[in-house]
XYZ file of C-alpha atoms in Angstrom:
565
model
C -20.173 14.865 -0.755
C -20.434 13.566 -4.443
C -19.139 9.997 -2.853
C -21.765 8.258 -0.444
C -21.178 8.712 3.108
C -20.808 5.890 5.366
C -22.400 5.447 8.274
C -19.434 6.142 10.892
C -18.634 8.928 8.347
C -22.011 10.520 8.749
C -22.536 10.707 12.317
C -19.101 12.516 12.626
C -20.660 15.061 10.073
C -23.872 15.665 11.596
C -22.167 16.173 14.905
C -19.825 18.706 13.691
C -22.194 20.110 11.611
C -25.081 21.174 14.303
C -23.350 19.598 17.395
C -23.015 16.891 19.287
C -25.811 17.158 21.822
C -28.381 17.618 18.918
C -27.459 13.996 17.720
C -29.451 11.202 19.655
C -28.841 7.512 18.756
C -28.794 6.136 22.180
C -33.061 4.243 22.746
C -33.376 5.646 25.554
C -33.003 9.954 24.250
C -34.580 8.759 20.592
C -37.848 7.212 22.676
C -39.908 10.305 22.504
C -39.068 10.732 19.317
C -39.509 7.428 17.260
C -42.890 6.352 18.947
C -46.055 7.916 17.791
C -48.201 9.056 20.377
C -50.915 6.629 19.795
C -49.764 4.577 17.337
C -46.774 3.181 15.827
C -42.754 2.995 16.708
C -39.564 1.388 15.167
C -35.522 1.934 15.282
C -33.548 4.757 13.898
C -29.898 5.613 13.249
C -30.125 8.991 14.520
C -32.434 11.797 15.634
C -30.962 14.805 14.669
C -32.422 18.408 15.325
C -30.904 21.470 13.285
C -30.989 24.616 14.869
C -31.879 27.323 12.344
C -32.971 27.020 8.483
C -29.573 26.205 7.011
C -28.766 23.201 9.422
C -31.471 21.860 8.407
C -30.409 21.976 4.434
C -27.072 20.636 5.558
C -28.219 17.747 7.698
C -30.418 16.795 4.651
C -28.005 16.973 2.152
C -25.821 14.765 4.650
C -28.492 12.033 4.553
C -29.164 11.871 1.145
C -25.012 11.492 0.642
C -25.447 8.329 2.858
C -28.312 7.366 1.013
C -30.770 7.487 4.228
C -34.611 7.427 4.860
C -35.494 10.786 6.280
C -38.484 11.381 8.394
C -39.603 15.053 8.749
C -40.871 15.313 12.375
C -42.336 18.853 14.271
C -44.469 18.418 17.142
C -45.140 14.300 16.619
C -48.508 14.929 17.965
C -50.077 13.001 15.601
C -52.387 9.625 16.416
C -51.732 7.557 13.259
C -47.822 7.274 13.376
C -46.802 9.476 10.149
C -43.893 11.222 11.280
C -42.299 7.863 13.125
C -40.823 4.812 11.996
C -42.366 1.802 11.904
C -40.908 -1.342 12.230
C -37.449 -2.637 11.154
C -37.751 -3.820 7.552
C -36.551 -0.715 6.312
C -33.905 -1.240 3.189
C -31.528 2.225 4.383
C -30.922 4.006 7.694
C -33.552 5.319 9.132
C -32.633 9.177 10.508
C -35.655 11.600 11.962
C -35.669 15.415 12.004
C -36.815 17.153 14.386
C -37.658 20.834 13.963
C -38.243 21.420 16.948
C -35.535 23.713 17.506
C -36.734 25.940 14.524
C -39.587 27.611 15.770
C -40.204 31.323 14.278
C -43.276 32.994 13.059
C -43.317 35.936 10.403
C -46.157 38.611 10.813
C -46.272 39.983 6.782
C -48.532 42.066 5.289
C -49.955 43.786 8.189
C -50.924 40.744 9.788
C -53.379 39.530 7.145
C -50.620 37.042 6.602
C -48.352 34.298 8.025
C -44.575 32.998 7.238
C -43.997 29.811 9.973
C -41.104 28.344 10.182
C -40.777 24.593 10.663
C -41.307 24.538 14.621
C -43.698 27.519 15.287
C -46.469 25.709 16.863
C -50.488 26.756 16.849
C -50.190 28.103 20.248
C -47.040 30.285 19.605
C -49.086 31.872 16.329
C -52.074 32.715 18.227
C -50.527 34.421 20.386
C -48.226 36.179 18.037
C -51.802 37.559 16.194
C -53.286 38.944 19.091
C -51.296 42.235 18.536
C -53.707 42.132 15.221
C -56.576 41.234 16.311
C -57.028 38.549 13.968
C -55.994 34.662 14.600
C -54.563 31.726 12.816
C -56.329 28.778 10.926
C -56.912 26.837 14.032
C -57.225 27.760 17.565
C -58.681 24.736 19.133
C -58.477 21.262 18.866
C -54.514 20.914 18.172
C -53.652 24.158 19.530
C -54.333 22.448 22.745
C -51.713 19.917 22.052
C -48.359 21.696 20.941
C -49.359 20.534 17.229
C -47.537 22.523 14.710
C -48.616 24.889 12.122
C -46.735 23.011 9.541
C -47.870 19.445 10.781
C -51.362 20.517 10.252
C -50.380 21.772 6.882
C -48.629 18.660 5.562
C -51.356 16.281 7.062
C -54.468 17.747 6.003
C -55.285 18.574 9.562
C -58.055 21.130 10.893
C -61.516 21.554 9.788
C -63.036 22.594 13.061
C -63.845 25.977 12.215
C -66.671 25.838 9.810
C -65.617 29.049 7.659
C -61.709 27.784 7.254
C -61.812 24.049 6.684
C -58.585 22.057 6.516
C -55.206 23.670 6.970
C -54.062 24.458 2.938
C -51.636 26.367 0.980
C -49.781 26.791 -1.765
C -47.078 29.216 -1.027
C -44.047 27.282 0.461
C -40.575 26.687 -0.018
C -39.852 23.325 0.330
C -36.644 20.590 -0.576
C -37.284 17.690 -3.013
C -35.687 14.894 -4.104
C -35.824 14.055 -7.597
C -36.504 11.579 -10.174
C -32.076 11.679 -10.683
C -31.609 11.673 -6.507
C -30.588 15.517 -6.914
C -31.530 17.245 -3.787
C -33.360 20.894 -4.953
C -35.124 23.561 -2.684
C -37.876 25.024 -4.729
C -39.316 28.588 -3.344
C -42.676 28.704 -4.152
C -43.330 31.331 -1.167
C -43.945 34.075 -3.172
C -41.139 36.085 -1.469
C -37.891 36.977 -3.236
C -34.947 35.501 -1.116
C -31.758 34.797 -3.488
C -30.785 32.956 -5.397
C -29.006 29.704 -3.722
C -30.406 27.337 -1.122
C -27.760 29.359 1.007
C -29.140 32.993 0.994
C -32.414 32.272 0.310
C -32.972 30.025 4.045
C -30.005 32.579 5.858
C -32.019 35.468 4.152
C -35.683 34.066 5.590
C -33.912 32.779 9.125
C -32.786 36.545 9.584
C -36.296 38.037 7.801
C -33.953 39.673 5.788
C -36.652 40.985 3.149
C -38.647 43.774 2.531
C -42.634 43.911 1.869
C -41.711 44.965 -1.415
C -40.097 41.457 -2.057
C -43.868 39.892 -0.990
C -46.124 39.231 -4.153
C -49.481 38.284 -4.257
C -49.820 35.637 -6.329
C -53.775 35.456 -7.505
C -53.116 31.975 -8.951
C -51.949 30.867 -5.542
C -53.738 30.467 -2.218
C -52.549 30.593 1.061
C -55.942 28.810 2.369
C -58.821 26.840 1.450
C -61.124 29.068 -0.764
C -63.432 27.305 -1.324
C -64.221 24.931 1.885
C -66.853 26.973 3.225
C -69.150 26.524 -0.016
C -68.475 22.954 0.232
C -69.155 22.477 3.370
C -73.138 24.360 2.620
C -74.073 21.183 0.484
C -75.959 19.175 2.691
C -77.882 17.213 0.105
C -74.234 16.153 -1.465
C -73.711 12.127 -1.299
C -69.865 12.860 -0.870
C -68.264 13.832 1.883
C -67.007 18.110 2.896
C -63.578 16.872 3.025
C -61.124 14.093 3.241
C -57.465 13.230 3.438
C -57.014 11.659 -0.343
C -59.414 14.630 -1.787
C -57.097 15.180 -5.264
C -58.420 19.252 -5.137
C -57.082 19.708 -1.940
C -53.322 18.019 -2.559
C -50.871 20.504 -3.539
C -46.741 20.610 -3.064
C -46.736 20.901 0.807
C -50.415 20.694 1.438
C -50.707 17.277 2.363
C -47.295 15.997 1.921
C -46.689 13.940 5.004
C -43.511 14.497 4.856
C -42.571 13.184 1.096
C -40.562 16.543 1.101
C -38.727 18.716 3.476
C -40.779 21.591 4.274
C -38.441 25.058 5.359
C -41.654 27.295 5.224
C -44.937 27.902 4.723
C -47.154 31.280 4.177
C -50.688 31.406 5.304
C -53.512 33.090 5.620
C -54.924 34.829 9.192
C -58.172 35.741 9.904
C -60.008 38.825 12.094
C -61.275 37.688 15.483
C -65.065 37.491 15.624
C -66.847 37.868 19.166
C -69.026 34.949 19.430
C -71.285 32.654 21.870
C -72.227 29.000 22.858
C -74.668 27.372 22.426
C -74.453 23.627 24.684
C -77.955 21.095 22.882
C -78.393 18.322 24.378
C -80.685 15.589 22.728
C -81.838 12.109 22.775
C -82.678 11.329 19.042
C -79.896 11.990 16.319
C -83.128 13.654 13.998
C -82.626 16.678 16.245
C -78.814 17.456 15.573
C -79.645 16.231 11.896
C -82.513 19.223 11.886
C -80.159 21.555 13.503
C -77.198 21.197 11.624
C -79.066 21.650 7.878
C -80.328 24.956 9.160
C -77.606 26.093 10.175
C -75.648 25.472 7.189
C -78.714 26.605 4.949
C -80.767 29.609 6.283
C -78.493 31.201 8.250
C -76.798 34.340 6.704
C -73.272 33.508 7.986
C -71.631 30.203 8.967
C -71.520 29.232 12.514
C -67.797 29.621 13.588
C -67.559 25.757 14.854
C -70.008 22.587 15.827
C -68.458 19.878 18.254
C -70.855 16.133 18.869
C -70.237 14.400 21.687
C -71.671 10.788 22.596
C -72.397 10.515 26.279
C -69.997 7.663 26.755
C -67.148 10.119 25.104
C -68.690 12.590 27.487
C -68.053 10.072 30.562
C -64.590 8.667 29.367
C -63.340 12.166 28.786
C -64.564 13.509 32.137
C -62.759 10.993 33.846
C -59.654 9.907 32.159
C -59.288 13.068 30.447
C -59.401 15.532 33.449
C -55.588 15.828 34.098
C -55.555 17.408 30.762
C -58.024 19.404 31.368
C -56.997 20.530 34.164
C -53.369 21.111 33.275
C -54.356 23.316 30.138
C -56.405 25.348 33.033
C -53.822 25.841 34.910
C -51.260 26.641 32.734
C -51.788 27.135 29.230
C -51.643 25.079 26.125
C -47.794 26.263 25.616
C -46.609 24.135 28.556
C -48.909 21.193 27.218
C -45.645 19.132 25.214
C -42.891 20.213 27.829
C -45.276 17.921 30.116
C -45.980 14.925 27.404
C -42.064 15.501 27.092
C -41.424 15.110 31.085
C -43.801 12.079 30.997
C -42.359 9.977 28.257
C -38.846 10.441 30.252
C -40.080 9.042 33.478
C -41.987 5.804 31.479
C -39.129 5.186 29.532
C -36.796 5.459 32.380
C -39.566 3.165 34.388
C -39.774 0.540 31.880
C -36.316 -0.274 32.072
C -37.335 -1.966 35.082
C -40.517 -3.602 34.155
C -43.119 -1.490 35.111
C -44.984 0.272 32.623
C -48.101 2.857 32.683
C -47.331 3.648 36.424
C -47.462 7.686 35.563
C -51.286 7.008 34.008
C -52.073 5.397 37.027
C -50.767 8.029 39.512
C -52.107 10.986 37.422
C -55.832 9.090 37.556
C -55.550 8.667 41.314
C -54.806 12.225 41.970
C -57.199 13.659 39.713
C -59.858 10.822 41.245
C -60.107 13.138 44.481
C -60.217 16.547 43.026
C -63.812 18.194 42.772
C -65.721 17.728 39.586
C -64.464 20.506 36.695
C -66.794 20.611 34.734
C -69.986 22.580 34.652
C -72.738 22.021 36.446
C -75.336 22.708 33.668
C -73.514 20.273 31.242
C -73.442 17.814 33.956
C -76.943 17.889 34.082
C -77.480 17.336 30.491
C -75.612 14.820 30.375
C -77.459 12.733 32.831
C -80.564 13.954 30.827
C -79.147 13.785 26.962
C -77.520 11.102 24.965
C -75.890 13.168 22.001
C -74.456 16.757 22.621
C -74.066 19.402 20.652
C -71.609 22.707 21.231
C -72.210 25.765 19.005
C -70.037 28.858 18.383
C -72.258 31.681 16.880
C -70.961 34.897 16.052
C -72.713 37.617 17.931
C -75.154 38.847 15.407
C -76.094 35.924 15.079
C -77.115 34.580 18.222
C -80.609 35.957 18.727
C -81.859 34.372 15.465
C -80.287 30.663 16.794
C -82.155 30.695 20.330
C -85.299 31.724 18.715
C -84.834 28.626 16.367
C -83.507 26.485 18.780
C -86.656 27.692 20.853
C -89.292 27.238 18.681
C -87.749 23.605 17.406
C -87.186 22.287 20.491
C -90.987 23.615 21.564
C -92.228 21.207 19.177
C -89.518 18.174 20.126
C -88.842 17.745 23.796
C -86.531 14.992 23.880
C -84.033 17.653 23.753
C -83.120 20.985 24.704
C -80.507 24.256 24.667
C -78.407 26.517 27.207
C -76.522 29.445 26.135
C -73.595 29.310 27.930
C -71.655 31.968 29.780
C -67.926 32.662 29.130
C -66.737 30.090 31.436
C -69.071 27.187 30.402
C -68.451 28.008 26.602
C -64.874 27.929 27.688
C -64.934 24.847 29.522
C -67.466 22.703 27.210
C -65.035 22.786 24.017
C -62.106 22.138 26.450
C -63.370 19.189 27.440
C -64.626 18.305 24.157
C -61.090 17.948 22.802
C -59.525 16.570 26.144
C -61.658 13.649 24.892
C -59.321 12.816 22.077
C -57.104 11.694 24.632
C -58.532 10.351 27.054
C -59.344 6.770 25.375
C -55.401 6.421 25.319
C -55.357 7.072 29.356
C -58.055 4.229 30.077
C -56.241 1.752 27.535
C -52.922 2.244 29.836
C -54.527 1.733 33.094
C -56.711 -1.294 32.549
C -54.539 -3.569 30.443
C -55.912 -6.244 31.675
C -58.603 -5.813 30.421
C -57.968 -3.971 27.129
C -56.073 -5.353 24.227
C -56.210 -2.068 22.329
C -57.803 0.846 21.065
C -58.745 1.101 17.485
C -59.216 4.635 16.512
C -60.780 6.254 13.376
C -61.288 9.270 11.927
C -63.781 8.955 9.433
C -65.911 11.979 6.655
C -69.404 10.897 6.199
C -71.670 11.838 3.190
C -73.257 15.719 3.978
C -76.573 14.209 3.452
C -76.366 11.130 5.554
C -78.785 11.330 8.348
C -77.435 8.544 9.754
C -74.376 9.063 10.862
C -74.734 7.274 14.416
C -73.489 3.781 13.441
C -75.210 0.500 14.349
C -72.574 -2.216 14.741
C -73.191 -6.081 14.048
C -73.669 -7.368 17.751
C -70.882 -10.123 16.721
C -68.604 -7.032 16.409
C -70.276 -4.973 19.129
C -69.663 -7.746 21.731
C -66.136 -7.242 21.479
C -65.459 -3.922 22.249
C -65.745 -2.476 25.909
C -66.358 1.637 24.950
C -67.210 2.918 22.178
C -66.214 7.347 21.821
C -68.208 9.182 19.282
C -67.119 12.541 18.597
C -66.092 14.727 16.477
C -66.437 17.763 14.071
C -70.146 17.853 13.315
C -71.364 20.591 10.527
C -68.584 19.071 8.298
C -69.715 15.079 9.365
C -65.914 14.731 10.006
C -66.393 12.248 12.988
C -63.579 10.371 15.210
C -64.424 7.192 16.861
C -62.534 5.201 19.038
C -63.105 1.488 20.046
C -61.554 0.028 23.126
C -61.469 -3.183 22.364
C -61.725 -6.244 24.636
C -58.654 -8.190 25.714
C -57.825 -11.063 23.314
C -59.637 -8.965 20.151
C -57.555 -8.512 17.360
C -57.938 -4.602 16.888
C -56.466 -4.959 13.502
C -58.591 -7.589 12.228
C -61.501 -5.215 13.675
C -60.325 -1.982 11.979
C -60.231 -3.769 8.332
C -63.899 -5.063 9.510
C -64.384 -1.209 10.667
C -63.430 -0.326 6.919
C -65.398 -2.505 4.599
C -68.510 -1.039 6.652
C -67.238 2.098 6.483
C -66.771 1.417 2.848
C -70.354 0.309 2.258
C -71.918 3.831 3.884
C -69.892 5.739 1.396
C -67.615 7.357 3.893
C -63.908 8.383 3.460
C -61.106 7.784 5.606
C -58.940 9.037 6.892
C -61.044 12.643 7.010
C -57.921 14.798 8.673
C -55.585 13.048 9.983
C -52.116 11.435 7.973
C -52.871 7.945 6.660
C -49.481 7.241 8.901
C -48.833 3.920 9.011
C -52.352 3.201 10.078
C -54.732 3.239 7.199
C -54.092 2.516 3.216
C -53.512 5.341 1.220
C -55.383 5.466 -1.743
C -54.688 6.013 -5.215
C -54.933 9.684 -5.720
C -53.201 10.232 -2.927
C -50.288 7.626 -3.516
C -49.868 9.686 -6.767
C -48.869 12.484 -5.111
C -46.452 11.078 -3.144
C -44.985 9.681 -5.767
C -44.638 12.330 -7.503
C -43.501 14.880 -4.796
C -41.115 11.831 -4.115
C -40.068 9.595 -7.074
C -37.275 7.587 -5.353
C -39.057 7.042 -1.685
C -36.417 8.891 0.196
C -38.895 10.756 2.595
C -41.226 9.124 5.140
C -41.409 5.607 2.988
C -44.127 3.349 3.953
C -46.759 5.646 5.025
C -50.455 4.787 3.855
C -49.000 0.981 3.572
C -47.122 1.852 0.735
C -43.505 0.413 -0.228
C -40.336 0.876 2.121
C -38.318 0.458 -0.866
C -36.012 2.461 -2.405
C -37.535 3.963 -5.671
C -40.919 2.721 -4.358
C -39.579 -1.356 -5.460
């Protein structure tokens, strides 16, 4: 392999090297694969998917011989395109790996800890915890998606439980590229696996160590230490977090994919028994009120805060119900073997012209089933404007409903509920089948939507107001708009379906410069992708976890040239 590999000569080596049916090129098998799931899609040479630790090396050193573009790719749940391609002006062969294949989670030191392998996914960790009684970084939002544990690593994702912030770490073991092309796997996991690229993944494939070969490294973290201080300083004119935030960029954490990740080691966290709390108000002074006390005076952090706009309310009861409905049903597990069925049958549709038919058959069967969701939210949604969902731990609970009592005693444009098990349940499942659910009324009403643009935004912690008012020029052009989002952090996602014959990109850069002017940052969790312009601090680190551009080039609008050209 010291001579480059041609392209003939490669696809013969990948195929004998993991086999033949884990080699797509054909447009049809690579669809799922090289189209984001709400943004974003080009061409590929291959989609390959390794099936244990050291295929993975091999395939990888096989596409750096032939000189290729490699795109790291687990669950490709994300909305902003950063593990696809995009476009066709790339200067190499474009080849995408999935991990798919390499799912495998490592319970280490007695379940206070995590190793995940490429594939494990959120939902396949928090069940693997239960045993311990504790649970991973994340258990809603994602974990309702089939995102994976090392997706939400490498893009900064998470944030929705108050007292873990963003998915972080800095014990991994990861493969580089560098500055000479030399392709090096660096163990930075703190465990002691060998010596070679070999025995080190064979060794941590086969958990072929022993606790004694696990060191706690004080200099390194395997989470965010210091989020939930952060997050407490509501009179700070910068935002709680942020995708380009230099402190929080480190090897793996936040990559997107400008290395090959094999592993990373995390930490868990003991279950707490909890409550909800559903508020439902029509001025934004109320949530404003609520959320500073509850970051301020109250002796432990609520557990998680989800807003809700009506119209996001109304969009995601609707269009987002299917989801809903299916994660009832069946579980969050089964949730990408369906997104997986459903891309088949549109791409085998399309073929012949018609396009979006499985929306519109899901939306008229889920038209005549009975309403699912509560009837005590229902009402306050007819009553309320802006709603508020609260997790409080238990011993905390009594001093929130006297505060919420006594606040809401003097303002009665809103009001509370504590929910029961099923309507706590229910109210944050529906909060994140919202995400979605913009996507779903895009694809049936074409004709009358050009697109959706979709941000996800990190206001200032002491902006108290953080419900924009959009120019009416602007404002005219867009059908719905969705606030939501993660609210005791200000992390907020908004998505604008825009009118047919609107230029959504033209909007989105209008979308950033006012952004821009209220001092916000963006993106807040998601992967710049191929979406939104990285900026400098975080370009830096790309290039210097990738100094020639051989892994995910392009992403945050930078350069798809080799050596970044």
């Amino acid at each position: 392999m010291q001579q480059k590999l041609s392209t003939s000569e490669l696809l013969h080596q990948l195929k004998n090297t993991i086999g033949e049916a884990h080699v797509l090129t054909d447009d049809v098998d690579t669809r799922l694969y090289r189209q984001g799931r709400r943004f974003g899609e080009g061409k590929v040479f291959a989609v390959v998917a390794p099936g244990n630790l050291l295929e993975q090396w091999q395939v990888l050193q096989l596409a750096v011989c032939a000189d290729c573009i490699v795109i790291m790719q687990a669950a490709n749940t994300g909305l902003t395109g950063g593990s696809t391609p995009y476009g066709e002006d790339y200067d190499r062969p474009v080849i995408i790996i999935s991990t798919r294949r390499l799912a495998g989670v490592q319970v280490i030191n007695d379940g206070k800890q995590v190793i995940c392998l490429p594939g494990a996914t959120l939902d396949t960790l928090e069940r693997e915890l239960l045993q311990y009684d504790r649970e991973p970084h994340s258990v809603i939002g994602s974990s309702c998606i089939g995102a994976s544990v090392l997706g939400g690593v490498c893009n900064n994702s998470g944030g929705a439980l108050v007292r873990r912030g963003p998915a972080y770490t800095e014990l991994a073991l990861y493969a580089q590229v560098n500055a000479q092309g030399e392709l090096k796997l660096i163990n930075h996991l703190g465990v002691d696996l060998g010596s070679t690229p070999e025995e080190i993944l064979k060794n941590l494939q086969q958990q072929n160590y022993q606790s004694q070969d696990i060191h706690d490294d004080q200099t390194r973290h395997a989470s965010d230490h210091r989020y939930a201080h952060d997050v407490c300083q509501v009179d700070e004119a910068t935002p709680a977090r942020f995708n380009a935030d230099p402190s929080r960029l480190f090897e793996a954490s936040g990559s997107a994919g400008k290395v090959c990740v094999f592993a990373v080691r995390l930490d868990t966290f003991e279950k707490i028994k909890s409550q909800v709390f559903y508020i439902g108000s029509n001025s934004i002074d109320d949530l404003t009120e609520i959320r500073r006390y509850l970051l301020t005076d109250l002796a432990r952090l609520p557990i998680a805060g989800e807003y809700i706009h009506r119209v996001a309310y109304d969009i995601g009861a609707k269009y987002g119900k299917d989801t809903f409905l299916f994660i009832e049903k069946f579980g969050t597990a089964r949730v990408p073997k369906a997104f997986a069925l459903k891309d088949k049958v549109d791409g085998y549709l399309e073929r012949f012209g018609i396009r979006h038919l499985s929306d519109k058959v899901l939306q008229m069967v889920t038209a005549v089933l009975p309403n699912h969701l509560p009837e005590r939210m229902n009402q306050f949604r007819d009553l309320y404007e802006h709603h508020l969902i609260l997790r409080i731990e238990d011993q905390d609970v009594a001093q929130v409903k006297d505060f919420l009592s006594e606040y809401f005693a003097q303002h009665p444009q809103g009001s509370f509920f504590l929910c029961n098990a099923d309507e706590g349940r229910k109210a944050f499942l529906h909060r994140f089948a919202v995400a979605g659910a913009a996507i779903r009324y895009r694809d049936t009403h074409r004709d009358e939507v050009e697109d959706i643009v979709a941000l996800d935004i990190a206001l200032r912690r002491n902006d108290r107001e953080w419900l924009e008012t959009l120019p009416q020029e602007m404002d005219q052009q867009i059908l719905h708009k969705l606030y939501y989002g993660h609210f005791l952090c200000h992390v907020f996602h908004q998505d604008y379906i825009v009118k047919k014959g609107v230029d959504p990109l033209k909007m989105e850069h209008q979308m950033w410069a006012l952004l821009d002017q209220r001092g916000a940052e963006y993106p807040a969790e998601h992967n710049v992708g191929h979406l939104y312009v990285a900026k400098p601090a975080l370009k830096q680190h790309y290039q210097y976890l990738d100094p020639t551009n051989r892994f995910n080039v392009g992403i945050g609008h930078t350069s798809k040239l080799k050596y970044w050209k």
